[in-house]
Every structure is written in structure tokens, then in C-alpha cells.
PDB file of C-alpha atoms and ligand atoms in Angstrom:
ATOM      1  CA  MET A   1      -0.766   1.725 -18.266  1.00 92.00           C
ATOM      2  CA  ARG A   2      -2.450   2.566 -14.769  1.00 97.00           C
ATOM      3  CA  LYS A   3      -0.734   0.706 -11.912  1.00 98.00           C
ATOM      4  CA  ALA A   4      -1.603   0.839  -8.291  1.00 98.00           C
ATOM      5  CA  VAL A   5       0.104  -0.143  -5.144  1.00 98.00           C
ATOM      6  CA  PHE A   6      -1.891  -1.699  -2.571  1.00 98.00           C
ATOM      7  CA  PRO A   7      -0.129  -1.454   0.542  1.00 98.00           C
ATOM      8  CA  GLY A   8      -0.161  -3.400   3.970  1.00 97.00           C
ATOM      9  CA  SER A   9       0.533  -5.680   6.381  1.00 97.00           C
ATOM     10  CA  PHE A  10      -2.092  -8.443   5.432  1.00 98.00           C
ATOM     11  CA  ASP A  11      -1.641  -9.996   8.828  1.00 98.00           C
ATOM     12  CA  PRO A  12      -3.960 -12.122   7.845  1.00 98.00           C
ATOM     13  CA  LEU A  13      -5.857 -10.977   4.674  1.00 98.00           C
ATOM     14  CA  THR A  14      -9.052  -9.685   5.339  1.00 98.00           C
ATOM     15  CA  LEU A  15     -12.861  -9.828   3.473  1.00 98.00           C
ATOM     16  CA  GLY A  16     -11.751  -5.921   4.215  1.00 98.00           C
ATOM     17  CA  HIS A  17      -9.074  -6.167   2.041  1.00 98.00           C
ATOM     18  CA  THR A  18     -10.474  -8.426  -0.803  1.00 98.00           C
ATOM     19  CA  ASP A  19     -13.374  -5.810  -0.894  1.00 98.00           C
ATOM     20  CA  ILE A  20     -10.972  -2.914  -1.239  1.00 98.00           C
ATOM     21  CA  ILE A  21      -8.718  -4.972  -4.516  1.00 98.00           C
ATOM     22  CA  ASP A  22     -11.637  -6.823  -5.965  1.00 98.00           C
ATOM     23  CA  ARG A  23     -13.405  -2.655  -6.266  1.00 98.00           C
ATOM     24  CA  ALA A  24     -10.785  -1.152  -7.417  1.00 98.00           C
ATOM     25  CA  LEU A  25      -9.536  -4.204 -10.294  1.00 98.00           C
ATOM     26  CA  PRO A  26     -11.888  -2.327 -12.971  1.00 98.00           C
ATOM     27  CA  LEU A  27     -10.115   1.131 -12.052  1.00 98.00           C
ATOM     28  CA  PHE A  28      -6.318  -0.186 -13.001  1.00 98.00           C
ATOM     29  CA  ASP A  29      -4.403  -2.279 -15.322  1.00 98.00           C
ATOM     30  CA  GLU A  30      -2.064  -3.861 -12.936  1.00 98.00           C
ATOM     31  CA  ILE A  31      -2.221  -3.711  -8.871  1.00 98.00           C
ATOM     32  CA  ILE A  32       0.516  -4.538  -7.333  1.00 98.00           C
ATOM     33  CA  LEU A  33      -0.422  -5.942  -3.459  1.00 98.00           C
ATOM     34  CA  ALA A  34       2.210  -5.223  -1.765  1.00 98.00           C
ATOM     35  CA  ILE A  35       3.219  -6.542   1.731  1.00 98.00           C
ATOM     36  CA  GLY A  36       5.665  -4.444   4.172  1.00 95.00           C
ATOM     37  CA  THR A  37       7.938  -5.719   5.842  1.00 91.00           C
ATOM     38  CA  ASN A  38       9.144  -4.337   9.301  1.00 85.00           C
ATOM     39  CA  SER A  39      11.613  -5.810  11.528  1.00 81.00           C
ATOM     40  CA  SER A  40      10.697  -4.366  14.345  1.00 86.00           C
ATOM     41  CA  LYS A  41       6.695  -5.391  14.288  1.00 88.00           C
ATOM     42  CA  LYS A  42       5.725  -8.633  15.134  1.00 93.00           C
ATOM     43  CA  TYR A  43       3.492 -10.560  13.179  1.00 95.00           C
ATOM     44  CA  MET A  44       1.045 -13.002  14.018  1.00 97.00           C
ATOM     45  CA  PHE A  45       1.597 -14.843  10.040  1.00 97.00           C
ATOM     46  CA  SER A  46       4.850 -15.540   9.017  1.00 96.00           C
ATOM     47  CA  LEU A  47       5.763 -13.394   5.267  1.00 96.00           C
ATOM     48  CA  GLU A  48       5.211 -17.004   3.576  1.00 96.00           C
ATOM     49  CA  GLU A  49       2.117 -17.570   4.812  1.00 97.00           C
ATOM     50  CA  ARG A  50       0.665 -13.691   4.289  1.00 98.00           C
ATOM     51  CA  LEU A  51       2.814 -13.996   0.912  1.00 98.00           C
ATOM     52  CA  GLY A  52       0.565 -17.344   0.390  1.00 98.00           C
ATOM     53  CA  PHE A  53      -3.149 -15.655   0.967  1.00 98.00           C
ATOM     54  CA  LEU A  54      -2.543 -13.068  -1.609  1.00 98.00           C
ATOM     55  CA  GLN A  55      -0.833 -15.269  -3.978  1.00 98.00           C
ATOM     56  CA  LYS A  56      -3.588 -18.522  -4.289  1.00 98.00           C
ATOM     57  CA  THR A  57      -6.510 -15.814  -3.723  1.00 97.00           C
ATOM     58  CA  TYR A  58      -5.404 -14.340  -7.026  1.00 98.00           C
ATOM     59  CA  GLU A  59      -3.887 -17.260  -9.045  1.00 97.00           C
ATOM     60  CA  LYS A  60      -6.212 -15.960 -11.558  1.00 97.00           C
ATOM     61  CA  GLU A  61      -6.631 -12.883 -11.716  1.00 98.00           C
ATOM     62  CA  PRO A  62      -3.786 -11.445 -14.060  1.00 98.00           C
ATOM     63  CA  LYS A  63      -3.988  -7.640 -13.164  1.00 98.00           C
ATOM     64  CA  ILE A  64      -2.747  -8.336  -9.959  1.00 98.00           C
ATOM     65  CA  LYS A  65       0.930  -9.218  -9.172  1.00 98.00           C
ATOM     66  CA  VAL A  66       2.077  -9.298  -5.498  1.00 98.00           C
ATOM     67  CA  GLU A  67       5.137  -8.542  -4.004  1.00 98.00           C
ATOM     68  CA  THR A  68       6.897  -7.630  -0.010  1.00 97.00           C
ATOM     69  CA  TYR A  69       8.931  -4.509   0.200  1.00 97.00           C
ATOM     70  CA  THR A  70      10.863  -2.873   2.775  1.00 95.00           C
ATOM     71  CA  GLY A  71      11.584   0.866   3.017  1.00 95.00           C
ATOM     72  CA  LEU A  72       9.191   4.086   1.992  1.00 96.00           C
ATOM     73  CA  THR A  73       6.348   3.562  -0.365  1.00 97.00           C
ATOM     74  CA  VAL A  74       7.052   6.063  -2.937  1.00 98.00           C
ATOM     75  CA  ASP A  75      10.284   4.897  -3.582  1.00 98.00           C
ATOM     76  CA  PHE A  76       8.525   1.413  -3.756  1.00 98.00           C
ATOM     77  CA  CYS A  77       6.057   2.927  -6.322  1.00 98.00           C
ATOM     78  CA  LYS A  78       8.407   4.251  -7.924  1.00 98.00           C
ATOM     79  CA  SER A  79      11.017   1.128  -8.604  1.00 98.00           C
ATOM     80  CA  GLN A  80       7.774  -0.328 -10.729  1.00 98.00           C
ATOM     81  CA  ASP A  81       6.666   2.379 -12.207  1.00 98.00           C
ATOM     82  CA  ALA A  82       3.034   2.682 -10.248  1.00 98.00           C
ATOM     83  CA  ALA A  83       1.649   5.696 -10.511  1.00 98.00           C
ATOM     84  CA  PHE A  84      -1.189   5.285  -7.607  1.00 98.00           C
ATOM     85  CA  ILE A  85      -1.037   4.255  -4.016  1.00 98.00           C
ATOM     86  CA  LEU A  86      -4.752   2.364  -2.987  1.00 98.00           C
ATOM     87  CA  ARG A  87      -5.613   2.170   0.170  1.00 98.00           C
ATOM     88  CA  GLY A  88      -9.367   1.240   2.138  1.00 98.00           C
ATOM     89  CA  LEU A  89     -11.073   3.969   4.043  1.00 98.00           C
ATOM     90  CA  ARG A  90     -13.204   1.982   7.142  1.00 97.00           C
ATOM     91  CA  ASN A  91     -13.784   4.962   9.652  1.00 96.00           C
ATOM     92  CA  GLY A  92     -13.141   9.073  10.446  1.00 96.00           C
ATOM     93  CA  GLN A  93      -9.746   7.718  12.038  1.00 95.00           C
ATOM     94  CA  ASP A  94      -8.522   5.679   8.864  1.00 96.00           C
ATOM     95  CA  LEU A  95      -9.620   9.089   7.215  1.00 97.00           C
ATOM     96  CA  GLU A  96      -7.203  11.227   9.070  1.00 97.00           C
ATOM     97  CA  PHE A  97      -4.586   8.685   9.592  1.00 96.00           C
ATOM     98  CA  GLU A  98      -4.082   8.596   5.647  1.00 97.00           C
ATOM     99  CA  LYS A  99      -4.581  11.918   4.997  1.00 97.00           C
ATOM    100  CA  ALA A 100      -1.451  12.524   6.639  1.00 97.00           C
ATOM    101  CA  ILE A 101       0.170   9.687   4.972  1.00 97.00           C
ATOM    102  CA  GLY A 102      -1.402  10.834   1.946  1.00 98.00           C
ATOM    103  CA  GLN A 103      -0.482  14.227   2.023  1.00 98.00           C
ATOM    104  CA  THR A 104       3.032  13.616   2.715  1.00 98.00           C
ATOM    105  CA  ASN A 105       3.811  10.962   0.017  1.00 98.00           C
ATOM    106  CA  PHE A 106       2.099  13.310  -2.419  1.00 98.00           C
ATOM    107  CA  LYS A 107       4.562  16.466  -1.668  1.00 98.00           C
ATOM    108  CA  MET A 108       7.494  14.122  -1.448  1.00 97.00           C
ATOM    109  CA  SER A 109       6.416  11.921  -4.905  1.00 98.00           C
ATOM    110  CA  GLY A 110       3.583  13.668  -6.242  1.00 98.00           C
ATOM    111  CA  ILE A 111       2.085   9.900  -6.951  1.00 98.00           C
ATOM    112  CA  GLU A 112      -1.658  10.196  -5.673  1.00 98.00           C
ATOM    113  CA  SER A 113      -3.350   7.636  -2.846  1.00 98.00           C
ATOM    114  CA  ILE A 114      -6.720   6.996  -4.220  1.00 98.00           C
ATOM    115  CA  PHE A 115      -9.061   6.005  -1.051  1.00 98.00           C
ATOM    116  CA  LEU A 116     -11.852   3.419  -1.621  1.00 98.00           C
ATOM    117  CA  ILE A 117     -14.984   3.652   1.462  1.00 98.00           C
ATOM    118  CA  ALA A 118     -15.639   0.369   2.704  1.00 98.00           C
ATOM    119  CA  SER A 119     -18.898  -1.399   1.568  1.00 98.00           C
ATOM    120  CA  SER A 120     -21.698  -1.364   3.218  1.00 95.00           C
ATOM    121  CA  GLY A 121     -21.363  -4.384   6.309  1.00 94.00           C
ATOM    122  CA  LYS A 122     -17.643  -4.877   5.827  1.00 96.00           C
ATOM    123  CA  ALA A 123     -16.442  -1.941   8.091  1.00 96.00           C
ATOM    124  CA  HIS A 124     -16.000  -3.459  10.985  1.00 96.00           C
ATOM    125  CA  ILE A 125     -13.628  -5.893   9.515  1.00 97.00           C
ATOM    126  CA  SER A 126      -9.944  -5.456  10.651  1.00 97.00           C
ATOM    127  CA  SER A 127      -6.752  -8.054  10.644  1.00 97.00           C
ATOM    128  CA  THR A 128      -6.159  -6.488  14.611  1.00 97.00           C
ATOM    129  CA  VAL A 129      -9.739  -7.915  15.359  1.00 97.00           C
ATOM    130  CA  VAL A 130      -9.304 -11.495  13.491  1.00 98.00           C
ATOM    131  CA  ARG A 131      -5.745 -11.598  15.237  1.00 98.00           C
ATOM    132  CA  ASP A 132      -7.654 -11.041  18.967  1.00 98.00           C
ATOM    133  CA  VAL A 133     -10.421 -13.583  17.635  1.00 98.00           C
ATOM    134  CA  ILE A 134      -8.317 -16.472  16.653  1.00 97.00           C
ATOM    135  CA  LYS A 135      -6.074 -15.537  19.982  1.00 97.00           C
ATOM    136  CA  HIS A 136      -9.163 -16.421  21.455  1.00 97.00           C
ATOM    137  CA  GLY A 137     -10.212 -19.201  19.528  1.00 96.00           C
ATOM    138  CA  GLY A 138     -13.331 -17.559  18.382  1.00 97.00           C
ATOM    139  CA  ASN A 139     -15.093 -18.300  14.967  1.00 96.00           C
ATOM    140  CA  TYR A 140     -13.154 -15.874  12.999  1.00 97.00           C
ATOM    141  CA  GLU A 141     -14.249 -17.354   9.631  1.00 97.00           C
ATOM    142  CA  PHE A 142     -16.648 -14.932   8.268  1.00 97.00           C
ATOM    143  CA  MET A 143     -13.977 -12.276   8.050  1.00 98.00           C
ATOM    144  CA  VAL A 144     -11.584 -13.966   6.210  1.00 98.00           C
ATOM    145  CA  PRO A 145     -11.221 -15.719   2.311  1.00 97.00           C
ATOM    146  CA  ASP A 146     -11.380 -19.368   1.629  1.00 95.00           C
ATOM    147  CA  VAL A 147      -7.322 -19.244   2.787  1.00 96.00           C
ATOM    148  CA  VAL A 148      -7.002 -18.041   5.351  1.00 97.00           C
ATOM    149  CA  ARG A 149      -9.705 -20.570   7.109  1.00 91.00           C
ATOM    150  CA  LYS A 150      -7.785 -23.386   7.984  1.00 71.00           C
TER     151      LYS A 150
HETATM  152  P1  ADP B   1      -1.774  -1.009   7.695  1.00 83.39           P
HETATM  153  O1  ADP B   1      -0.810  -1.675   8.252  1.00 83.39           O
HETATM  154  O2  ADP B   1      -0.736  -1.262   6.305  1.00 83.39           O
HETATM  155  O3  ADP B   1      -2.766  -0.551   7.998  1.00 83.39           O
HETATM  156  P2  ADP B   1      -3.576  -3.273   6.829  1.00 83.39           P
HETATM  157  O4  ADP B   1      -3.253  -4.514   6.435  1.00 83.39           O
HETATM  158  O5  ADP B   1      -3.567  -3.524   8.255  1.00 83.39           O
HETATM  159  O6  ADP B   1      -1.973  -2.756   7.043  1.00 83.39           O
HETATM  160  O7  ADP B   1      -4.985  -2.431   5.615  1.00 83.39           O
HETATM  161  C1  ADP B   1      -3.655  -2.563   4.457  1.00 83.39           C
HETATM  162  C2  ADP B   1      -5.386  -1.376   3.846  1.00 83.39           C
HETATM  163  O8  ADP B   1      -6.186  -2.057   4.091  1.00 83.39           O
HETATM  164  C3  ADP B   1      -5.621  -0.095   4.528  1.00 83.39           C
HETATM  165  O9  ADP B   1      -5.585   1.032   4.006  1.00 83.39           O
HETATM  166  C4  ADP B   1      -6.649  -0.296   5.124  1.00 83.39           C
HETATM  167  O10 ADP B   1      -6.942   0.956   5.776  1.00 83.39           O
HETATM  168  C5  ADP B   1      -7.908  -1.276   4.250  1.00 83.39           C
HETATM  169  N1  ADP B   1      -8.628  -1.564   4.917  1.00 83.39           N
HETATM  170  C6  ADP B   1      -8.432  -2.836   6.349  1.00 83.39           C
HETATM  171  N2  ADP B   1      -9.514  -3.192   6.384  1.00 83.39           N
HETATM  172  C7  ADP B   1     -10.196  -2.916   5.687  1.00 83.39           C
HETATM  173  C8  ADP B   1     -12.016  -2.895   5.725  1.00 83.39           C
HETATM  174  N3  ADP B   1     -12.909  -3.251   5.853  1.00 83.39           N
HETATM  175  N4  ADP B   1     -12.593  -2.026   4.649  1.00 83.39           N
HETATM  176  C9  ADP B   1     -11.572  -1.159   4.358  1.00 83.39           C
HETATM  177  N5  ADP B   1     -10.272  -1.225   3.709  1.00 83.39           N
HETATM  178  C10 ADP B   1      -9.565  -1.893   4.726  1.00 83.39           C
END
């Protein structure tokens, strides 16, 4: 069974995330959307809200499971018996960052990272930009799925 973990903060879930998840679905038997929790990080949306965004968006998709985890992503993958980590690449900066993490994860665990490049027209979307627009009262709705729109 081909099982992948898609780790992220999802603060909030965006159409950039759903683009990667939807395109990865045919590649795997199961994808675990895994919200990494880091007690020293400040989030705009609570863990419950972020869980709800993912659960509601994919409630009708049997191949998707939603979980939270703390600690190393590779340890979480092992606990779930997942052999792959799924990540998205928006630009060269993402590539450089992900390269080091992917190589380290492989050395530590033998778990392969699989990268999908952002679809045309989606690479500008990031949770950071969405949070900034929300903070300043702008229109962010075109960057997020229905469940995140108030
Ligand atoms: P993290 O804090 O781990 O980067 P994020 O929730 O910001 O968590 O992102 C999770 C994953 O989704 C990362 O692999 C990121 O590159 C990917 N991602 C986010 N936005 C996009 C986008 N617009 N296009 C492609 N991948 C994206």
C-alpha cells in the first residue's frame, strides 16, 4: 500500500495545498494530512480550526486521513507505516529549503520525499500571504477553499 504523509501547518489551508493534495491522490492509496504542532510557534488559527478545515474539505475522500503530530516528521511517518513524504514546490527558495530537509529525512529513515510543482497560477499562494491579507482586512477568499471563507 502506497501511503504518504503531507505535513504542514495549514495555517490556514489554501488552494495551494489543495492543488498538491488533489493532484497527489491518484499517486497514492492513502494520504495522511498531518498538522505538525510546535509549542513555540504562534498560529493564527487554532489546532481545532485547522483540523476542521482539512476534515471538512476532504470528508468525502476515502483515501484521505487527517492527523496531528509533534516531533520529527519521519518518526510520525514510521508510526503510520508511511514510506513517502509529500511536499509542494513553489519556487527556487522552496526547492533549496526542501532539498536539505528531504536529504536529511532520507539519511535518517530511508523515507523518500515526493515533490509536486505548484500548478500554473497557484505558486503565489501561501498561508503567510493569506494571514497578512486577513490581518489587514483584505480579500483573501480567492486563495482559500470554501471552508476557510467566513
Ligand atoms: P510548512 O510550515 O511545513 O511549510 P505549510 O502549511 O506552509 O507548512 O505548507 C505545507 C506544504 O504545502 C509545503 O510543502 C508547501 O511547500 C506546500 N505548499 C503551500 N502552498 C503551496 C502552493 N501554493 N503551491 C504548492 N505547494 C504549496
